JSON list of C-alpha atoms in Angstrom, two decimals:
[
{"chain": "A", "resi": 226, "resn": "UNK", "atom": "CA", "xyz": [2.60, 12.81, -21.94]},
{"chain": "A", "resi": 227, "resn": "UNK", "atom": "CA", "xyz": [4.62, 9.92, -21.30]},
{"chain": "A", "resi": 228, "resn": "UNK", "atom": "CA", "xyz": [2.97, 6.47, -21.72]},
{"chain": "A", "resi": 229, "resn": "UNK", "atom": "CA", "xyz": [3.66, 2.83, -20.70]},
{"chain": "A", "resi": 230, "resn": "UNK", "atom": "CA", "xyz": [2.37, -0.37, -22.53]},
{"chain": "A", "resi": 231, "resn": "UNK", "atom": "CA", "xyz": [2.37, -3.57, -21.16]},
{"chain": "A", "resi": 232, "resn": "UNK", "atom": "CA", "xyz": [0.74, -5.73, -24.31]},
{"chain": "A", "resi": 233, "resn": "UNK", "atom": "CA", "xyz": [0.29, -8.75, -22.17]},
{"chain": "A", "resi": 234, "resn": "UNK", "atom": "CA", "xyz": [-2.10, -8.29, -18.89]},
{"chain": "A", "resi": 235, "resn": "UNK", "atom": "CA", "xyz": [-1.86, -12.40, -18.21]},
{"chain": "A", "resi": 236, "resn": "UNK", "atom": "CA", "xyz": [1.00, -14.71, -19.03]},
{"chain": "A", "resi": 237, "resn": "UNK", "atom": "CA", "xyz": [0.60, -18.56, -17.89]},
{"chain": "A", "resi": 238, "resn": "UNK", "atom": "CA", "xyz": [3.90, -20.75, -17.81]},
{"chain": "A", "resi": 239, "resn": "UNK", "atom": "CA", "xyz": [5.26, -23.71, -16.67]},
{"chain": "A", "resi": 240, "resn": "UNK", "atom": "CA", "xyz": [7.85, -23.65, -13.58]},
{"chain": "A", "resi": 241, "resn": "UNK", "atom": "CA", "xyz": [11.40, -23.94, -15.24]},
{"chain": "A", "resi": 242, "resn": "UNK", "atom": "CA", "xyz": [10.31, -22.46, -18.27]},
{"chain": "A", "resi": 243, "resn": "UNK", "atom": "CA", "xyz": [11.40, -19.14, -19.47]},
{"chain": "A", "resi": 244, "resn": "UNK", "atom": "CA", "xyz": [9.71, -16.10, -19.51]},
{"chain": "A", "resi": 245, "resn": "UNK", "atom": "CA", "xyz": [9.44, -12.63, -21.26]},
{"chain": "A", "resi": 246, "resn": "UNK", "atom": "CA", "xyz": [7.13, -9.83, -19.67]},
{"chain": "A", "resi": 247, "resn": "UNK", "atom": "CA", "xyz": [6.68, -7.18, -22.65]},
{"chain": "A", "resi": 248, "resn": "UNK", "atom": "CA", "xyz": [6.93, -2.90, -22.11]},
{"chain": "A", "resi": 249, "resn": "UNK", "atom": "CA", "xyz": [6.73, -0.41, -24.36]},
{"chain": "A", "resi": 250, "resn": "UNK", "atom": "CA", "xyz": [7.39, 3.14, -23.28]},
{"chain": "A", "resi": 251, "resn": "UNK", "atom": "CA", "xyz": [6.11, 6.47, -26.02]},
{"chain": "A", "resi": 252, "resn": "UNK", "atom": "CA", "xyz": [9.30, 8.68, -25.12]},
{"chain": "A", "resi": 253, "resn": "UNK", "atom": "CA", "xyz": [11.91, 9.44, -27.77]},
{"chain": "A", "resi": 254, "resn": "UNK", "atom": "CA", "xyz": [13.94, 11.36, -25.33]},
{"chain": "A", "resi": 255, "resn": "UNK", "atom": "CA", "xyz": [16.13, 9.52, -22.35]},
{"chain": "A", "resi": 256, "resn": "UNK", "atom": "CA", "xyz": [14.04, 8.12, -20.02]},
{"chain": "A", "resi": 257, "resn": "UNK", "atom": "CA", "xyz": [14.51, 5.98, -16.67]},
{"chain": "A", "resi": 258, "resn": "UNK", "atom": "CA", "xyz": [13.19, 2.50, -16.47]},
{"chain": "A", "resi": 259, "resn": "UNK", "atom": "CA", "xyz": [11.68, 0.32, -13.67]},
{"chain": "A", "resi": 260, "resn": "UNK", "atom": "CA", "xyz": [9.88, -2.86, -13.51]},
{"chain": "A", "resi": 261, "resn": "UNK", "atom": "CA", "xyz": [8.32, -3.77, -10.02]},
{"chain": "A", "resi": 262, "resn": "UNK", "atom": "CA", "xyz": [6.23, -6.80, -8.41]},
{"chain": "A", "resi": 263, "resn": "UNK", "atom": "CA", "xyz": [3.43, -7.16, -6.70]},
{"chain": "A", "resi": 264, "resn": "UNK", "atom": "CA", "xyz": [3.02, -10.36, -4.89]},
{"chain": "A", "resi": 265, "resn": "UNK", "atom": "CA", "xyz": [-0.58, -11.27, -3.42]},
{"chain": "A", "resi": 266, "resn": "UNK", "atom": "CA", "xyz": [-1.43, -9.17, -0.73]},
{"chain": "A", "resi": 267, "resn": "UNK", "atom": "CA", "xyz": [1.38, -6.83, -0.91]},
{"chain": "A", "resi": 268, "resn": "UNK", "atom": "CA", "xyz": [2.81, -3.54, -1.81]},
{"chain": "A", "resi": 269, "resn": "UNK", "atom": "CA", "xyz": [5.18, -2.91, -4.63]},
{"chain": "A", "resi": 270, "resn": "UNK", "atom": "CA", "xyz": [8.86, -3.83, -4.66]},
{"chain": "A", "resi": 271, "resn": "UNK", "atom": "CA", "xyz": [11.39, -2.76, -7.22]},
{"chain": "A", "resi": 272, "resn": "UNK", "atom": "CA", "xyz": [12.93, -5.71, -8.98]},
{"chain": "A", "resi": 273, "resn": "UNK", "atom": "CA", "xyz": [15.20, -3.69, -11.47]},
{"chain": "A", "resi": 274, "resn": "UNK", "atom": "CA", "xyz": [16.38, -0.28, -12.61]},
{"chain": "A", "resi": 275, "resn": "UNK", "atom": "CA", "xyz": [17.83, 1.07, -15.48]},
{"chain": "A", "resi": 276, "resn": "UNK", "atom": "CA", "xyz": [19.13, 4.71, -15.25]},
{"chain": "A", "resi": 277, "resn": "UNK", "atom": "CA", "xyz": [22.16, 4.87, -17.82]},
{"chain": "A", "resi": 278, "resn": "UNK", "atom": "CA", "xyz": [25.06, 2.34, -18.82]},
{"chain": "A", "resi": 279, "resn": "UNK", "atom": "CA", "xyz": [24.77, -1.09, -19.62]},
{"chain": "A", "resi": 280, "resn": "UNK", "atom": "CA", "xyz": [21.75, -1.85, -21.69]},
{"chain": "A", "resi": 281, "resn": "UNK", "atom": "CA", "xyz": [21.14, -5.39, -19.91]},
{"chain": "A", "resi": 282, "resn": "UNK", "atom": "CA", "xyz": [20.11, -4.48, -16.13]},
{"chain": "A", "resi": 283, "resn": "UNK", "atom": "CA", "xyz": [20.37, -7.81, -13.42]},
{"chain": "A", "resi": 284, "resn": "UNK", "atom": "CA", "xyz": [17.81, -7.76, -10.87]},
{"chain": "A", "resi": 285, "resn": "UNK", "atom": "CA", "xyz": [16.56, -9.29, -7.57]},
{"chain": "A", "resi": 286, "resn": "UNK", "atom": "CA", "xyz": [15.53, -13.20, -7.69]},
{"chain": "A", "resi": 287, "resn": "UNK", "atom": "CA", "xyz": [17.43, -13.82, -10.88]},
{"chain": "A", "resi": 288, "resn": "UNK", "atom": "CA", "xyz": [15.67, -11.33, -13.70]},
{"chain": "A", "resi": 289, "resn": "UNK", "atom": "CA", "xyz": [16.82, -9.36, -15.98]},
{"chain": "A", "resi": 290, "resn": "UNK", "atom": "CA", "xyz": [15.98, -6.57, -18.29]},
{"chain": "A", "resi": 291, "resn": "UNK", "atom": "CA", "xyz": [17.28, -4.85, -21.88]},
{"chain": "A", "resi": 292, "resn": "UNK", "atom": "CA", "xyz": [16.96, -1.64, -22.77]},
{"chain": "A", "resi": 293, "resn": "UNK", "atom": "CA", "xyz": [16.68, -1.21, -26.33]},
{"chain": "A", "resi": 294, "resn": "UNK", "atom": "CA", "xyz": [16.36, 2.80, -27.40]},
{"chain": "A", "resi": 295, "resn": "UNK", "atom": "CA", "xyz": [15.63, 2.35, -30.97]},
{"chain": "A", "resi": 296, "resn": "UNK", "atom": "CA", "xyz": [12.57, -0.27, -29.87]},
{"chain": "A", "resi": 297, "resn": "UNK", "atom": "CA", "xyz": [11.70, 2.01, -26.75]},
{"chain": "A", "resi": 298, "resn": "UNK", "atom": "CA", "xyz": [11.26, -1.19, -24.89]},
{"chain": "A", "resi": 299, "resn": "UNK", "atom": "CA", "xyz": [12.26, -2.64, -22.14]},
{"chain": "A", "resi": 300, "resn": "UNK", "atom": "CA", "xyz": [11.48, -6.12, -21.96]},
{"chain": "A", "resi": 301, "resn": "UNK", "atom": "CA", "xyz": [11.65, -8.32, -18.39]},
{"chain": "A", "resi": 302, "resn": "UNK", "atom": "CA", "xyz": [13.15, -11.82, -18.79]},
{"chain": "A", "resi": 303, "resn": "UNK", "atom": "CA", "xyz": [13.59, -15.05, -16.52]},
{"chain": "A", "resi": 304, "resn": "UNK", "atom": "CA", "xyz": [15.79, -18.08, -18.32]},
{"chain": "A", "resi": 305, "resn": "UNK", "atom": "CA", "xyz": [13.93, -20.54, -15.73]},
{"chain": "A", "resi": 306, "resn": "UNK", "atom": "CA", "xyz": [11.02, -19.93, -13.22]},
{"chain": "A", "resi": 307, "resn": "UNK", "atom": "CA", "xyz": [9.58, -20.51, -9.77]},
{"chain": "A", "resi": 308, "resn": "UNK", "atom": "CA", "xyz": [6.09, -20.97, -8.59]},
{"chain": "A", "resi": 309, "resn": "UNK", "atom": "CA", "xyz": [7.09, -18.01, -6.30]},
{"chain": "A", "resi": 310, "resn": "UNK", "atom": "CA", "xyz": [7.31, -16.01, -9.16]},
{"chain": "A", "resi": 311, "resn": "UNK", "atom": "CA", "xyz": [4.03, -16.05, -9.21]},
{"chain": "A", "resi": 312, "resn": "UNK", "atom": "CA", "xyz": [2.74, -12.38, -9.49]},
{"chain": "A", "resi": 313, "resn": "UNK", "atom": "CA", "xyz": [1.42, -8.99, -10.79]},
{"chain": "A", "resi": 314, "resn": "UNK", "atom": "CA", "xyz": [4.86, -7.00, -12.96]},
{"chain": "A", "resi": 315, "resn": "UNK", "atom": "CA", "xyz": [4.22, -3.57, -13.55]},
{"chain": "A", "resi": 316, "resn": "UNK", "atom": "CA", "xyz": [6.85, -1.39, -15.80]},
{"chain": "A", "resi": 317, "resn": "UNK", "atom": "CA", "xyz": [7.32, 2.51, -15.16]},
{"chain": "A", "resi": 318, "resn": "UNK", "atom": "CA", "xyz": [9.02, 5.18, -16.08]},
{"chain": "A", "resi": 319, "resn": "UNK", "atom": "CA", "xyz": [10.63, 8.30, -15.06]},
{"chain": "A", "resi": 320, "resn": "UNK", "atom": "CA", "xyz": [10.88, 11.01, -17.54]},
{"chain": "A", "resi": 321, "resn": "UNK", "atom": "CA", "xyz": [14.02, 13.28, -16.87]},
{"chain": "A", "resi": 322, "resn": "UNK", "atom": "CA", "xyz": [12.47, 16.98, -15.78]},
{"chain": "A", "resi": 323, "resn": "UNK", "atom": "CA", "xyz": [9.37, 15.27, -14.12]},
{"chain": "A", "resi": 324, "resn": "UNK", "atom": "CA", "xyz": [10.35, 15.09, -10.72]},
{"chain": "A", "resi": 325, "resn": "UNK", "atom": "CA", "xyz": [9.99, 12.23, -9.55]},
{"chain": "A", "resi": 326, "resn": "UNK", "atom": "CA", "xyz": [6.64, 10.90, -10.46]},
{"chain": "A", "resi": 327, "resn": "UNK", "atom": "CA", "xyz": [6.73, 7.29, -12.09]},
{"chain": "A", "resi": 328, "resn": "UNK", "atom": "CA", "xyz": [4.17, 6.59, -14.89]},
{"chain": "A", "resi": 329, "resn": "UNK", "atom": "CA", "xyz": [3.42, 2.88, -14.81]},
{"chain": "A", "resi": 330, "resn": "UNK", "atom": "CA", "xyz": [1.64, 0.63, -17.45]},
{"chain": "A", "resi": 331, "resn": "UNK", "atom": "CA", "xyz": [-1.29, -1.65, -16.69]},
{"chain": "A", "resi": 332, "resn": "UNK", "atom": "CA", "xyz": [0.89, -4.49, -15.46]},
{"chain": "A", "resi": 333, "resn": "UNK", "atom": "CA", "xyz": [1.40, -8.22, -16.26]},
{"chain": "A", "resi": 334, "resn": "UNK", "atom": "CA", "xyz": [0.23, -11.23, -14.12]},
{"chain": "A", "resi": 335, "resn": "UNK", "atom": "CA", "xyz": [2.21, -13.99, -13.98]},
{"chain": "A", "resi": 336, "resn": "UNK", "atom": "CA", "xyz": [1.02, -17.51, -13.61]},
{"chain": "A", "resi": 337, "resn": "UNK", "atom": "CA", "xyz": [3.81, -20.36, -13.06]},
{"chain": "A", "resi": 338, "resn": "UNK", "atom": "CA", "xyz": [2.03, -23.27, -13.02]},
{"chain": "A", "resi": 339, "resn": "UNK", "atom": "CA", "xyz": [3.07, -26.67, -11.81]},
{"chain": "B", "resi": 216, "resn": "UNK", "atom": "CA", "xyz": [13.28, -1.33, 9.88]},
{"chain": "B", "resi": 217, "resn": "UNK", "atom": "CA", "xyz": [13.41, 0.75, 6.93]},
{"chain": "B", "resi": 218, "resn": "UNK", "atom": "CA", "xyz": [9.25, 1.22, 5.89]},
{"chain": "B", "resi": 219, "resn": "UNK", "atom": "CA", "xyz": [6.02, 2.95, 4.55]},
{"chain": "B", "resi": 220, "resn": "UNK", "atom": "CA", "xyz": [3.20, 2.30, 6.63]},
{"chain": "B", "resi": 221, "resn": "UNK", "atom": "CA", "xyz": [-0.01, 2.61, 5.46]},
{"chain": "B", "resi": 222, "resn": "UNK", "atom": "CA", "xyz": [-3.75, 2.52, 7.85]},
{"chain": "B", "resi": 223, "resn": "UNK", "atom": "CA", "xyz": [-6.23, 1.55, 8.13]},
{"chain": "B", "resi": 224, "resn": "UNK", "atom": "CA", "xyz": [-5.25, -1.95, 5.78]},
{"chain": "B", "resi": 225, "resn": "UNK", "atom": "CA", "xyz": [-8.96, -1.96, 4.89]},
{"chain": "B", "resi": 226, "resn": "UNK", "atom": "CA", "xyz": [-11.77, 0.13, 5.06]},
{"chain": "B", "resi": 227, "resn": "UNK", "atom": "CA", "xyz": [-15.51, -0.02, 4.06]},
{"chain": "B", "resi": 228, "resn": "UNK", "atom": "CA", "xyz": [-17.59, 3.51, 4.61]},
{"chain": "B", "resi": 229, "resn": "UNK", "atom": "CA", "xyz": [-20.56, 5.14, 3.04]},
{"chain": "B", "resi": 230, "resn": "UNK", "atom": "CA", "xyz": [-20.66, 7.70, 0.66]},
{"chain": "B", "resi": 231, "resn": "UNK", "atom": "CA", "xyz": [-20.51, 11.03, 1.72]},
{"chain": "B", "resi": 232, "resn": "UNK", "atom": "CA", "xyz": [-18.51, 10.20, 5.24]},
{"chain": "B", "resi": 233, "resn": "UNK", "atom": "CA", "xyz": [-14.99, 11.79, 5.52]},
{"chain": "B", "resi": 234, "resn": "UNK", "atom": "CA", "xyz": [-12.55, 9.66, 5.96]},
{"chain": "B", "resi": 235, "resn": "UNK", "atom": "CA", "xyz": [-8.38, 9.79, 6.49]},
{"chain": "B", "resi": 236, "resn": "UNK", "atom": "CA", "xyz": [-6.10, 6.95, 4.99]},
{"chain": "B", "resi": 237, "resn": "UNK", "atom": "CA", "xyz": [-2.40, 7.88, 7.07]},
{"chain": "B", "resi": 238, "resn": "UNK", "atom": "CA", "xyz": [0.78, 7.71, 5.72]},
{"chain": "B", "resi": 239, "resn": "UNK", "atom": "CA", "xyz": [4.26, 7.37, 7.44]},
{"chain": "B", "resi": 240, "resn": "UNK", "atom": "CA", "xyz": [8.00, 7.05, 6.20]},
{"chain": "B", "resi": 241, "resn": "UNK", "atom": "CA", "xyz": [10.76, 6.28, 8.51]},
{"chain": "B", "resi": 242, "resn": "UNK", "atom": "CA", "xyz": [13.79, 6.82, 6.23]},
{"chain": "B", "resi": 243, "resn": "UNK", "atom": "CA", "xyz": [14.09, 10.57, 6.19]},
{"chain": "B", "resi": 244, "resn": "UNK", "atom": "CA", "xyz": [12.32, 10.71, 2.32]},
{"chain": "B", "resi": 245, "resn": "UNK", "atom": "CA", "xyz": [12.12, 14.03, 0.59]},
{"chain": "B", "resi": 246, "resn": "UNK", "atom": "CA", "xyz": [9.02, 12.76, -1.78]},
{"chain": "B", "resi": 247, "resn": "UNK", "atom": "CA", "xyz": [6.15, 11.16, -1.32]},
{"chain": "B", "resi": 248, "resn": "UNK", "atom": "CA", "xyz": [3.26, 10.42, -3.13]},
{"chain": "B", "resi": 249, "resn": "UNK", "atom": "CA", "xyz": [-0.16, 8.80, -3.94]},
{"chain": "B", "resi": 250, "resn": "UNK", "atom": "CA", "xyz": [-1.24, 6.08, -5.99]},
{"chain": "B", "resi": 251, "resn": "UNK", "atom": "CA", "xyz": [-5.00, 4.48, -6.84]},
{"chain": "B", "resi": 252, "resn": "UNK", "atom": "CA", "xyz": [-4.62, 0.76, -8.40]},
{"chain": "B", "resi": 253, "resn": "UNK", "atom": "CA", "xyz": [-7.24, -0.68, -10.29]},
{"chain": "B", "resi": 254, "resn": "UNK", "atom": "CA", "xyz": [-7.93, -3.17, -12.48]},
{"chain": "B", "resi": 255, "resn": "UNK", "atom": "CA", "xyz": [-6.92, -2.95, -15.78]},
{"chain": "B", "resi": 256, "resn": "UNK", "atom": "CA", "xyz": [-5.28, 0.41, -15.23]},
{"chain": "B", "resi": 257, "resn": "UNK", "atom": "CA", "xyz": [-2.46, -0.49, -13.11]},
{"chain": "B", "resi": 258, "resn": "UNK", "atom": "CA", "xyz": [-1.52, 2.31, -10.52]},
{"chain": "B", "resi": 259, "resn": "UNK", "atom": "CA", "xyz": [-1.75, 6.06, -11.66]},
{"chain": "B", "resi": 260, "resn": "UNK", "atom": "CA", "xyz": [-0.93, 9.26, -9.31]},
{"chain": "B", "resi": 261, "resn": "UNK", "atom": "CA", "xyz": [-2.92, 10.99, -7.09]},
{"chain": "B", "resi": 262, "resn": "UNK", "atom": "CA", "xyz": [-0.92, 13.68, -5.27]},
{"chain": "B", "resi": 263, "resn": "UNK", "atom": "CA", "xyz": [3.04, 14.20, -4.60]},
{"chain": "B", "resi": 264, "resn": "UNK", "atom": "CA", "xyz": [4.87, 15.97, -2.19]},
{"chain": "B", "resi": 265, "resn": "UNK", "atom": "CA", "xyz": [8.65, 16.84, -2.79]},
{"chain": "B", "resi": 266, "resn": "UNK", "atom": "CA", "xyz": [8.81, 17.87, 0.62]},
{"chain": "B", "resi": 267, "resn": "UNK", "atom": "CA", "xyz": [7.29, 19.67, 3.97]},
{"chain": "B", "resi": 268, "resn": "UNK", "atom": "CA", "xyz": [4.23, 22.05, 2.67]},
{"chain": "B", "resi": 269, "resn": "UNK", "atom": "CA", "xyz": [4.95, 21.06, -0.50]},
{"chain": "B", "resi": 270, "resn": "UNK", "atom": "CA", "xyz": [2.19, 19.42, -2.61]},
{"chain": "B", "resi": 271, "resn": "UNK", "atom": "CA", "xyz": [0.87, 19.42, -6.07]},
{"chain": "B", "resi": 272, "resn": "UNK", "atom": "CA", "xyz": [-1.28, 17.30, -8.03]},
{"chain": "B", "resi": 273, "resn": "UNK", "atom": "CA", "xyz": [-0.72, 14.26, -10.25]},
{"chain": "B", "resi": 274, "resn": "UNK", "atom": "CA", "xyz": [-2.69, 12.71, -12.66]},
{"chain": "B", "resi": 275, "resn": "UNK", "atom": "CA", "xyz": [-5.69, 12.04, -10.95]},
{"chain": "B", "resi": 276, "resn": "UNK", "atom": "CA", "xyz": [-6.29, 14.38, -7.96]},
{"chain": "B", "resi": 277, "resn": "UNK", "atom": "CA", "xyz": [-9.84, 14.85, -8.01]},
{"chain": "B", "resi": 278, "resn": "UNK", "atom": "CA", "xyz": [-11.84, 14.35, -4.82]},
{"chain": "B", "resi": 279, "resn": "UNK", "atom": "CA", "xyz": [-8.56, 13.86, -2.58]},
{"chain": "B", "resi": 280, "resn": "UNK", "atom": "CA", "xyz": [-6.65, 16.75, -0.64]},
{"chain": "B", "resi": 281, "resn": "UNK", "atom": "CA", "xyz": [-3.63, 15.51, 0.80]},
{"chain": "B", "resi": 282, "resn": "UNK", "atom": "CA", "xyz": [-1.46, 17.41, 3.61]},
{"chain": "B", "resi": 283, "resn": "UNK", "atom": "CA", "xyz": [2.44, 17.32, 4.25]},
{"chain": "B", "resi": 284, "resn": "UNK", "atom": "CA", "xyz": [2.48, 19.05, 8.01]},
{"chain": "B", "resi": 285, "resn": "UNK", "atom": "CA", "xyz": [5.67, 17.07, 8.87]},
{"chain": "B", "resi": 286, "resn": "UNK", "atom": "CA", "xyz": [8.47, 15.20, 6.94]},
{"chain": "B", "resi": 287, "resn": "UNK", "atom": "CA", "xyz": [7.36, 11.78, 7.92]},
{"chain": "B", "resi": 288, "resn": "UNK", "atom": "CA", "xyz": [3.47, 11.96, 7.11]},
{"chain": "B", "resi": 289, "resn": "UNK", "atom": "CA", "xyz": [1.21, 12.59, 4.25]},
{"chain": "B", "resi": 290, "resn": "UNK", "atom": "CA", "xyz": [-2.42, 11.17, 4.77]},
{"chain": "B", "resi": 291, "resn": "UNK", "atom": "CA", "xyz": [-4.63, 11.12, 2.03]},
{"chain": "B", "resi": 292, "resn": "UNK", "atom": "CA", "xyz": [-8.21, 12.80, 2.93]},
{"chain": "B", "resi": 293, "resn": "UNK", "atom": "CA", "xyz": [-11.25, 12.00, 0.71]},
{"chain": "B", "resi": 294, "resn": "UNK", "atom": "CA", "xyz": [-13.72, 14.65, 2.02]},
{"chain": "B", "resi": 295, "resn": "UNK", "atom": "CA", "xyz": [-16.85, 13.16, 0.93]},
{"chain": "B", "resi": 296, "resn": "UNK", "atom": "CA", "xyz": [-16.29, 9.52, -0.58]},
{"chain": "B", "resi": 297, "resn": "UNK", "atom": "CA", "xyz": [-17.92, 8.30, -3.71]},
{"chain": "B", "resi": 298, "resn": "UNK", "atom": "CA", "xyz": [-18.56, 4.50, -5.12]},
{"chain": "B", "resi": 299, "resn": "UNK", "atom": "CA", "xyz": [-15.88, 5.48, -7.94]},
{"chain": "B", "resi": 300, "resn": "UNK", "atom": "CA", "xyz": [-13.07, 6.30, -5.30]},
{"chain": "B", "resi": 301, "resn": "UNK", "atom": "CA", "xyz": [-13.58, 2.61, -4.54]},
{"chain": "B", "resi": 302, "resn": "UNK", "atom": "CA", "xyz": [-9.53, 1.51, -4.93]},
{"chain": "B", "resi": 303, "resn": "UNK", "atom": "CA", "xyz": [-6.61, -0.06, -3.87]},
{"chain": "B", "resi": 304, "resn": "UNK", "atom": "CA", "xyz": [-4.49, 2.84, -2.48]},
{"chain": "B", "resi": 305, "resn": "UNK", "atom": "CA", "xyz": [-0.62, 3.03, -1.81]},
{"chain": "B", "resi": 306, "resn": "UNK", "atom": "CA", "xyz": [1.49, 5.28, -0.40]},
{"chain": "B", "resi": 307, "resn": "UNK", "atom": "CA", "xyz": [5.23, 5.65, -1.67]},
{"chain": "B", "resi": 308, "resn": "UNK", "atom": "CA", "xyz": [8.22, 7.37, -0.36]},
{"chain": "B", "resi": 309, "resn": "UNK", "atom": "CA", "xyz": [11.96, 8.48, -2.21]},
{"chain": "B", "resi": 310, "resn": "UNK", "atom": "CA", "xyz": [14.71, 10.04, -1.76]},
{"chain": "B", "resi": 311, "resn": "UNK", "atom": "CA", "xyz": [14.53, 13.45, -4.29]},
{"chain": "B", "resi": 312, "resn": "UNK", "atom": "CA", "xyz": [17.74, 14.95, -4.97]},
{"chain": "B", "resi": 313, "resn": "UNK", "atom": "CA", "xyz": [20.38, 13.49, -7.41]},
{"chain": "B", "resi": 314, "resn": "UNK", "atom": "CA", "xyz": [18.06, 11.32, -8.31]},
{"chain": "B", "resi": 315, "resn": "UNK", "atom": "CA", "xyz": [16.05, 9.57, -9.67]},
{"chain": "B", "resi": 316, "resn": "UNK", "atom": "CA", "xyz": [15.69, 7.08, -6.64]},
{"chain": "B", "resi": 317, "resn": "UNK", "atom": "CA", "xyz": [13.48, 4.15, -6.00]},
{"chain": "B", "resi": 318, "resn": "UNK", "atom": "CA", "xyz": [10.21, 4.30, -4.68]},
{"chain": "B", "resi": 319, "resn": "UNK", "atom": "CA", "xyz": [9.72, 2.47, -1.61]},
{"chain": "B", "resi": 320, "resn": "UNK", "atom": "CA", "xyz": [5.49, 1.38, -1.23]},
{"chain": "B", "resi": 321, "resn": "UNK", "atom": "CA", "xyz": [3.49, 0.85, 1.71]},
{"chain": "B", "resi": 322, "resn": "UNK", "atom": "CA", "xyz": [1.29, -2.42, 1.97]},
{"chain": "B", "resi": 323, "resn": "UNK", "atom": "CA", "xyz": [-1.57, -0.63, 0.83]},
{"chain": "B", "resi": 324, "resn": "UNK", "atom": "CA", "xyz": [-5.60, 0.41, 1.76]},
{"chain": "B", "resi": 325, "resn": "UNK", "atom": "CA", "xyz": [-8.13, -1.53, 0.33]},
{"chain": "B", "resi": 326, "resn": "UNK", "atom": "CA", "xyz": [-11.16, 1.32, 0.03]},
{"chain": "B", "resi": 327, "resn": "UNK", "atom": "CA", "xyz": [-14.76, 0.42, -0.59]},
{"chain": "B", "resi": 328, "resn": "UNK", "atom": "CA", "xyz": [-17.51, 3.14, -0.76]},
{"chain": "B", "resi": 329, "resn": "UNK", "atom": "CA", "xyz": [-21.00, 1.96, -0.72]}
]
């Protein structure tokens, strides 16, 4: 069964500082890739998508995410942050043939702090 | 406005008492499906429907039934509630063929069983 790791559940940082959210994913077959946040309060909202293409994916509210296949991650970056940033990032995945059913990894809080 | 809405926002029963968390798309979605967050585990899958009297289960289906009666709803029924279906409950709605699409959440139902 397809898994998702997310090896950081908290990551503190300063606002303007860059940051890296970490996901694994255990497929060696194609796969399609998702990161979404969670603000306080709230539902999910899709922030980026990779399906096929480009390896480097741009995303609402200035991130960005690589897709590396040999590494089976995909790894969410900011180069400079907000304190409205502030939130809960959860990675999923889609495996081709499973309908539609997105397997998501424990998720990462961010903390931008003043 | 494009949305899934989720009710009741919050709800506090007693174990044993049937209850009904509703679910409704307005975007014409194919798929929709069930999620339980909780901490530490980030969100995994309760039941999916890829579309009208079409259900199945995901990873996590015990003590739920779900219904899918019309296009636009698919409430989640926990027949008798228990302390460990205490949860933070979305809904989520797609588009299905061609895809994969994104997944578009509602605000979610905050569930405690006492």
């Amino acid at each position: 069964a397809q898994s998702v790791t997310q090896l950081d559940s908290q990551v503190p940082v300063f606002e303007e500082a860059p940051v890296e959210l970490r996901c694994n994913y255990s497929s060696s077959v194609s796969v399609y890739l998702f990161w979404y946040v969670q603000y306080p309060n709230q539902g999910l909202q899709l922030l980026l998508k990779y399906l096929s293409g480009s390896t480097l994916v741009k995303g609402i509210n200035g991130f960005e995410a690589e897709f590396n296949k040999s590494q089976t991650s995909f790894h969410l970056r900011k180069p400079s942050v907000h304190i409205s940033d502030t939130a809960e990032y959860f990675c999923a995945v889609i495996s081709p043939g499973g309908g539609n059913k997105l397997t998501f990894g424990t998720g990462t809080q961010l903390k931008v702090e003043l | 406005e494009a949305q899934v809405t989720q009710n009741p926002r919050y709800l506090i029963t007693v174990t044993g008492k049937k209850l009904t968390v509703t679910c409704s798309q307005n975007m014409n979605h194919e798929y929709m499906s069930w999620y339980r967050q909780d901490p530490g585990l980030g969100l995994r899958q309760i039941y999916y429907s890829m579309n009208v009297e079409v259900t199945d289960k995901g990873d996590v289906p015990e003590g739920y039934k779900v219904s899918r009666k019309e296009k636009r709803n698919f409430p989640l029924i926990l027949e008798s509630p228990s302390p460990n279906q205490t949860s933070l409950y979305f809904c989520a709605s797609s588009l299905l063929a061609g895809g994969p699409y994104e997944q578009y959440f509602g605000p979610g139902t905050r569930l405690t069983v006492t």
